[in-house]
Amino acid sequence: MGIKMKSIEFNLDFKREERTGLGEAIFCGGKSAKQINAILEAISKAGRSVLLTHLTGDKFQELSIELKASIDFDPSSNTGFFSTPYPLCPPKNIAIITAGTSDAAVAAEVARTLTFFGHRYELIQDIGVAGLWRLLDRVEEIEKFPIIIVVAGMDGALPTVIGGLVSGAIIALPTSVGYGAAESGRTALNASLTSCTAGIVVVNIHNGYGAACAAIRMLTAASRSN
């Protein structure tokens, strides 16, 4: 006898924010438009808002007209804000730094995640180690931020270099940018994991959402200790 499965299965976690300080987000990769529609309809009935990640343009177009009208979709980051995001907090405590322009899409997911959860940020782009003067010219500015998310592919050297120049918490976010031996981001990932600069936090390849959430957790923990 075959196993009968429901056509759509999900179990929303509306109490996640109470436990972790971060509301639930919907990872749209691997989900059908029908499943996403059903999830968003349930969220709408509950009067909640939610961040959508890995929502491609094609998948967005497949959603119902009514739901699409409630989504702020950003194709550069493949993210969507369903309903109203959190109000923005005044201070900018987080810097997002990219090694190169090719890392911009991953950085955009970081930026959109922070914005949805109400956190302002400073975006500093294209200051990779191939032109070290670009980084050195902005060290004093970078030093002002308690949390620094560094987005880099290829050799993944930038998080280590920045970590040796400033005192803020460094979150390394590897990307798949690079040629063959870069191994789709694995070289950048391993470079950060084996960094000689102490205390670098590392998230998975292209995990902009995870990097942003790590930064938010750090800020939440700091605020609770004050």
Short mmCIF file of N, CA and C in Angstrom, two decimals, residues 55-152:
data_model
loop_
_atom_site.label_atom_id
_atom_site.label_comp_id
_atom_site.label_asym_id
_atom_site.label_seq_id
_atom_site.Cartn_x
_atom_site.Cartn_y
_atom_site.Cartn_z
N LEU A 55 13.33 33.65 -4.04
CA LEU A 55 12.12 33.78 -4.85
C LEU A 55 12.53 34.32 -6.22
N THR A 56 12.60 33.45 -7.22
CA THR A 56 13.02 33.88 -8.55
C THR A 56 11.91 34.68 -9.23
N GLY A 57 12.30 35.41 -10.26
CA GLY A 57 11.31 36.18 -11.01
C GLY A 57 10.25 35.31 -11.63
N ASP A 58 10.64 34.16 -12.16
CA ASP A 58 9.67 33.24 -12.77
C ASP A 58 8.68 32.72 -11.74
N LYS A 59 9.18 32.37 -10.55
CA LYS A 59 8.30 31.85 -9.50
C LYS A 59 7.37 32.96 -9.00
N PHE A 60 7.90 34.17 -8.88
CA PHE A 60 7.06 35.30 -8.47
C PHE A 60 5.90 35.50 -9.43
N GLN A 61 6.18 35.41 -10.72
CA GLN A 61 5.13 35.61 -11.72
C GLN A 61 4.05 34.53 -11.66
N GLU A 62 4.38 33.37 -11.13
CA GLU A 62 3.41 32.27 -11.03
C GLU A 62 2.46 32.42 -9.84
N LEU A 63 2.77 33.31 -8.92
CA LEU A 63 1.91 33.48 -7.74
C LEU A 63 0.61 34.16 -8.13
N SER A 64 -0.38 34.05 -7.26
CA SER A 64 -1.69 34.64 -7.55
C SER A 64 -1.59 36.16 -7.63
N ILE A 65 -2.44 36.76 -8.43
CA ILE A 65 -2.43 38.21 -8.63
C ILE A 65 -2.63 38.93 -7.30
N GLU A 66 -3.53 38.42 -6.46
CA GLU A 66 -3.83 39.07 -5.18
C GLU A 66 -2.60 39.07 -4.27
N LEU A 67 -1.89 37.95 -4.22
CA LEU A 67 -0.72 37.86 -3.35
C LEU A 67 0.44 38.68 -3.89
N LYS A 68 0.62 38.68 -5.20
CA LYS A 68 1.71 39.47 -5.79
C LYS A 68 1.55 40.95 -5.47
N ALA A 69 0.32 41.40 -5.37
CA ALA A 69 0.07 42.81 -5.07
C ALA A 69 0.56 43.19 -3.68
N SER A 70 0.72 42.19 -2.81
CA SER A 70 1.17 42.45 -1.43
C SER A 70 2.65 42.17 -1.22
N ILE A 71 3.36 41.87 -2.32
CA ILE A 71 4.79 41.52 -2.22
C ILE A 71 5.65 42.61 -2.83
N ASP A 72 6.60 43.10 -2.06
CA ASP A 72 7.65 43.98 -2.58
C ASP A 72 8.77 43.06 -3.06
N PHE A 73 8.81 42.81 -4.37
CA PHE A 73 9.76 41.86 -4.94
C PHE A 73 10.99 42.57 -5.46
N ASP A 74 12.15 42.03 -5.13
CA ASP A 74 13.43 42.59 -5.59
C ASP A 74 14.18 41.53 -6.40
N PRO A 75 14.24 41.68 -7.72
CA PRO A 75 14.89 40.65 -8.55
C PRO A 75 16.40 40.56 -8.36
N SER A 76 17.05 41.63 -7.90
CA SER A 76 18.50 41.59 -7.75
C SER A 76 18.91 40.65 -6.61
N SER A 77 18.06 40.50 -5.61
CA SER A 77 18.38 39.63 -4.47
C SER A 77 17.50 38.40 -4.41
N ASN A 78 16.50 38.31 -5.32
CA ASN A 78 15.51 37.23 -5.28
C ASN A 78 14.83 37.14 -3.91
N THR A 79 14.44 38.30 -3.38
CA THR A 79 13.72 38.35 -2.11
C THR A 79 12.42 39.10 -2.28
N GLY A 80 11.50 38.88 -1.36
CA GLY A 80 10.25 39.59 -1.36
C GLY A 80 9.82 39.90 0.07
N PHE A 81 9.22 41.07 0.26
CA PHE A 81 8.61 41.42 1.53
C PHE A 81 7.11 41.22 1.36
N PHE A 82 6.55 40.26 2.09
CA PHE A 82 5.11 40.06 2.05
C PHE A 82 4.48 40.87 3.17
N SER A 83 3.65 41.82 2.80
CA SER A 83 3.04 42.76 3.73
C SER A 83 4.10 43.73 4.25
N THR A 84 3.94 44.24 5.44
CA THR A 84 4.75 45.36 5.93
C THR A 84 5.98 44.87 6.69
N PRO A 85 7.18 45.33 6.31
CA PRO A 85 8.38 44.95 7.08
C PRO A 85 8.42 45.66 8.42
N TYR A 86 9.40 45.30 9.23
CA TYR A 86 9.57 45.91 10.54
C TYR A 86 9.98 47.37 10.39
N PRO A 87 9.62 48.24 11.34
CA PRO A 87 10.09 49.64 11.26
C PRO A 87 11.60 49.72 11.43
N LEU A 88 12.21 50.65 10.72
CA LEU A 88 13.67 50.77 10.76
C LEU A 88 14.14 51.42 12.05
N CYS A 89 15.18 50.84 12.65
CA CYS A 89 15.80 51.41 13.84
C CYS A 89 16.80 52.49 13.39
N PRO A 90 16.97 53.55 14.17
CA PRO A 90 17.83 54.68 13.74
C PRO A 90 19.30 54.35 13.52
N PRO A 91 20.00 53.66 14.45
CA PRO A 91 21.46 53.56 14.28
C PRO A 91 21.87 52.61 13.16
N LYS A 92 22.98 52.94 12.50
CA LYS A 92 23.60 52.02 11.55
C LYS A 92 24.73 51.30 12.27
N ASN A 93 24.48 50.06 12.66
CA ASN A 93 25.48 49.29 13.39
C ASN A 93 26.18 48.24 12.54
N ILE A 94 25.73 48.09 11.30
CA ILE A 94 26.21 47.00 10.45
C ILE A 94 26.75 47.56 9.14
N ALA A 95 27.93 47.11 8.75
CA ALA A 95 28.48 47.43 7.42
C ALA A 95 28.46 46.16 6.58
N ILE A 96 28.06 46.32 5.33
CA ILE A 96 28.14 45.24 4.35
C ILE A 96 29.22 45.63 3.35
N ILE A 97 30.25 44.80 3.23
CA ILE A 97 31.37 45.11 2.36
C ILE A 97 31.51 44.03 1.30
N THR A 98 31.64 44.44 0.04
CA THR A 98 31.86 43.47 -1.03
C THR A 98 33.28 43.60 -1.57
N ALA A 99 33.85 42.45 -1.93
CA ALA A 99 35.17 42.46 -2.55
C ALA A 99 35.10 42.98 -3.97
N GLY A 100 34.04 42.60 -4.71
CA GLY A 100 33.91 43.02 -6.10
C GLY A 100 32.46 43.20 -6.49
N THR A 101 32.25 43.81 -7.64
CA THR A 101 30.89 44.04 -8.14
C THR A 101 30.14 42.73 -8.36
N SER A 102 30.85 41.67 -8.69
CA SER A 102 30.22 40.38 -8.93
C SER A 102 29.59 39.78 -7.67
N ASP A 103 29.95 40.32 -6.52
CA ASP A 103 29.39 39.84 -5.25
C ASP A 103 28.11 40.59 -4.87
N ALA A 104 27.66 41.51 -5.72
CA ALA A 104 26.57 42.41 -5.36
C ALA A 104 25.26 41.69 -5.08
N ALA A 105 24.94 40.65 -5.84
CA ALA A 105 23.66 39.98 -5.66
C ALA A 105 23.56 39.32 -4.29
N VAL A 106 24.66 38.73 -3.82
CA VAL A 106 24.67 38.10 -2.50
C VAL A 106 24.56 39.17 -1.41
N ALA A 107 25.29 40.28 -1.62
CA ALA A 107 25.19 41.39 -0.67
C ALA A 107 23.77 41.95 -0.62
N ALA A 108 23.08 41.92 -1.76
CA ALA A 108 21.71 42.44 -1.81
C ALA A 108 20.78 41.61 -0.93
N GLU A 109 21.00 40.29 -0.87
CA GLU A 109 20.19 39.46 0.03
C GLU A 109 20.43 39.84 1.49
N VAL A 110 21.69 40.14 1.82
CA VAL A 110 22.00 40.62 3.18
C VAL A 110 21.23 41.90 3.46
N ALA A 111 21.34 42.85 2.54
CA ALA A 111 20.72 44.16 2.72
C ALA A 111 19.21 44.06 2.87
N ARG A 112 18.60 43.25 2.04
CA ARG A 112 17.14 43.12 2.09
C ARG A 112 16.69 42.43 3.39
N THR A 113 17.45 41.46 3.84
CA THR A 113 17.11 40.79 5.09
C THR A 113 17.19 41.76 6.26
N LEU A 114 18.27 42.53 6.31
CA LEU A 114 18.42 43.52 7.38
C LEU A 114 17.29 44.55 7.33
N THR A 115 16.96 45.00 6.12
CA THR A 115 15.90 46.00 5.98
C THR A 115 14.56 45.43 6.45
N PHE A 116 14.26 44.21 6.08
CA PHE A 116 12.97 43.62 6.47
C PHE A 116 12.84 43.57 7.98
N PHE A 117 13.93 43.21 8.66
CA PHE A 117 13.89 43.08 10.11
C PHE A 117 14.18 44.40 10.85
N GLY A 118 14.24 45.50 10.08
CA GLY A 118 14.31 46.81 10.71
C GLY A 118 15.68 47.32 11.06
N HIS A 119 16.72 46.81 10.41
CA HIS A 119 18.09 47.22 10.73
C HIS A 119 18.72 48.00 9.58
N ARG A 120 19.22 49.18 9.90
CA ARG A 120 19.92 49.98 8.90
C ARG A 120 21.35 49.45 8.71
N TYR A 121 21.94 49.78 7.58
CA TYR A 121 23.28 49.29 7.27
C TYR A 121 23.98 50.30 6.36
N GLU A 122 25.28 50.14 6.27
CA GLU A 122 26.09 50.90 5.31
C GLU A 122 26.67 49.91 4.30
N LEU A 123 26.49 50.18 3.02
CA LEU A 123 26.99 49.31 1.97
C LEU A 123 28.25 49.91 1.37
N ILE A 124 29.35 49.16 1.44
CA ILE A 124 30.64 49.60 0.90
C ILE A 124 31.06 48.56 -0.14
N GLN A 125 31.13 48.95 -1.40
CA GLN A 125 31.30 47.98 -2.46
C GLN A 125 32.65 48.08 -3.17
N ASP A 126 33.09 46.93 -3.68
CA ASP A 126 34.23 46.83 -4.59
C ASP A 126 35.53 47.35 -3.97
N ILE A 127 35.88 46.80 -2.81
CA ILE A 127 37.15 47.19 -2.18
C ILE A 127 38.01 45.95 -1.89
N GLY A 128 38.04 45.02 -2.84
CA GLY A 128 38.79 43.79 -2.66
C GLY A 128 40.29 43.97 -2.63
N VAL A 129 40.99 42.90 -2.30
CA VAL A 129 42.43 42.99 -2.04
C VAL A 129 43.28 43.18 -3.30
N ALA A 130 42.70 43.00 -4.48
CA ALA A 130 43.48 43.22 -5.71
C ALA A 130 43.90 44.69 -5.86
N GLY A 131 43.12 45.58 -5.25
CA GLY A 131 43.48 47.00 -5.20
C GLY A 131 43.42 47.42 -3.74
N LEU A 132 44.43 47.04 -2.98
CA LEU A 132 44.38 47.17 -1.52
C LEU A 132 44.17 48.61 -1.07
N TRP A 133 44.60 49.58 -1.86
CA TRP A 133 44.42 50.99 -1.50
C TRP A 133 42.94 51.33 -1.31
N ARG A 134 42.06 50.66 -2.05
CA ARG A 134 40.62 50.95 -1.93
C ARG A 134 40.12 50.63 -0.53
N LEU A 135 40.62 49.54 0.04
CA LEU A 135 40.27 49.18 1.41
C LEU A 135 40.94 50.12 2.41
N LEU A 136 42.22 50.37 2.24
CA LEU A 136 42.96 51.19 3.19
C LEU A 136 42.39 52.61 3.27
N ASP A 137 41.86 53.10 2.15
CA ASP A 137 41.27 54.44 2.15
C ASP A 137 40.01 54.52 3.01
N ARG A 138 39.42 53.36 3.36
CA ARG A 138 38.14 53.38 4.07
C ARG A 138 38.19 52.67 5.43
N VAL A 139 39.40 52.38 5.89
CA VAL A 139 39.54 51.67 7.16
C VAL A 139 38.94 52.45 8.32
N GLU A 140 39.17 53.75 8.37
CA GLU A 140 38.63 54.55 9.47
C GLU A 140 37.10 54.52 9.48
N GLU A 141 36.50 54.54 8.31
CA GLU A 141 35.05 54.45 8.20
C GLU A 141 34.55 53.08 8.66
N ILE A 142 35.22 52.03 8.23
CA ILE A 142 34.81 50.67 8.58
C ILE A 142 34.95 50.43 10.08
N GLU A 143 35.97 51.01 10.68
CA GLU A 143 36.23 50.81 12.11
C GLU A 143 35.07 51.27 12.98
N LYS A 144 34.22 52.15 12.49
CA LYS A 144 33.11 52.70 13.27
C LYS A 144 31.99 51.68 13.50
N PHE A 145 31.97 50.60 12.71
CA PHE A 145 30.86 49.65 12.78
C PHE A 145 31.19 48.48 13.70
N PRO A 146 30.29 48.15 14.64
CA PRO A 146 30.56 47.02 15.52
C PRO A 146 30.44 45.66 14.83
N ILE A 147 29.67 45.62 13.73
CA ILE A 147 29.49 44.35 13.00
C ILE A 147 29.75 44.60 11.52
N ILE A 148 30.57 43.75 10.92
CA ILE A 148 30.98 43.93 9.52
C ILE A 148 30.77 42.61 8.78
N ILE A 149 29.91 42.63 7.79
CA ILE A 149 29.67 41.45 6.95
C ILE A 149 30.49 41.62 5.68
N VAL A 150 31.40 40.67 5.43
CA VAL A 150 32.33 40.78 4.30
C VAL A 150 31.98 39.72 3.26
N VAL A 151 31.60 40.18 2.09
CA VAL A 151 31.13 39.31 1.01
C VAL A 151 32.24 39.17 -0.03
N ALA A 152 32.75 37.95 -0.20
CA ALA A 152 33.90 37.79 -1.10
C ALA A 152 33.95 36.38 -1.68
#
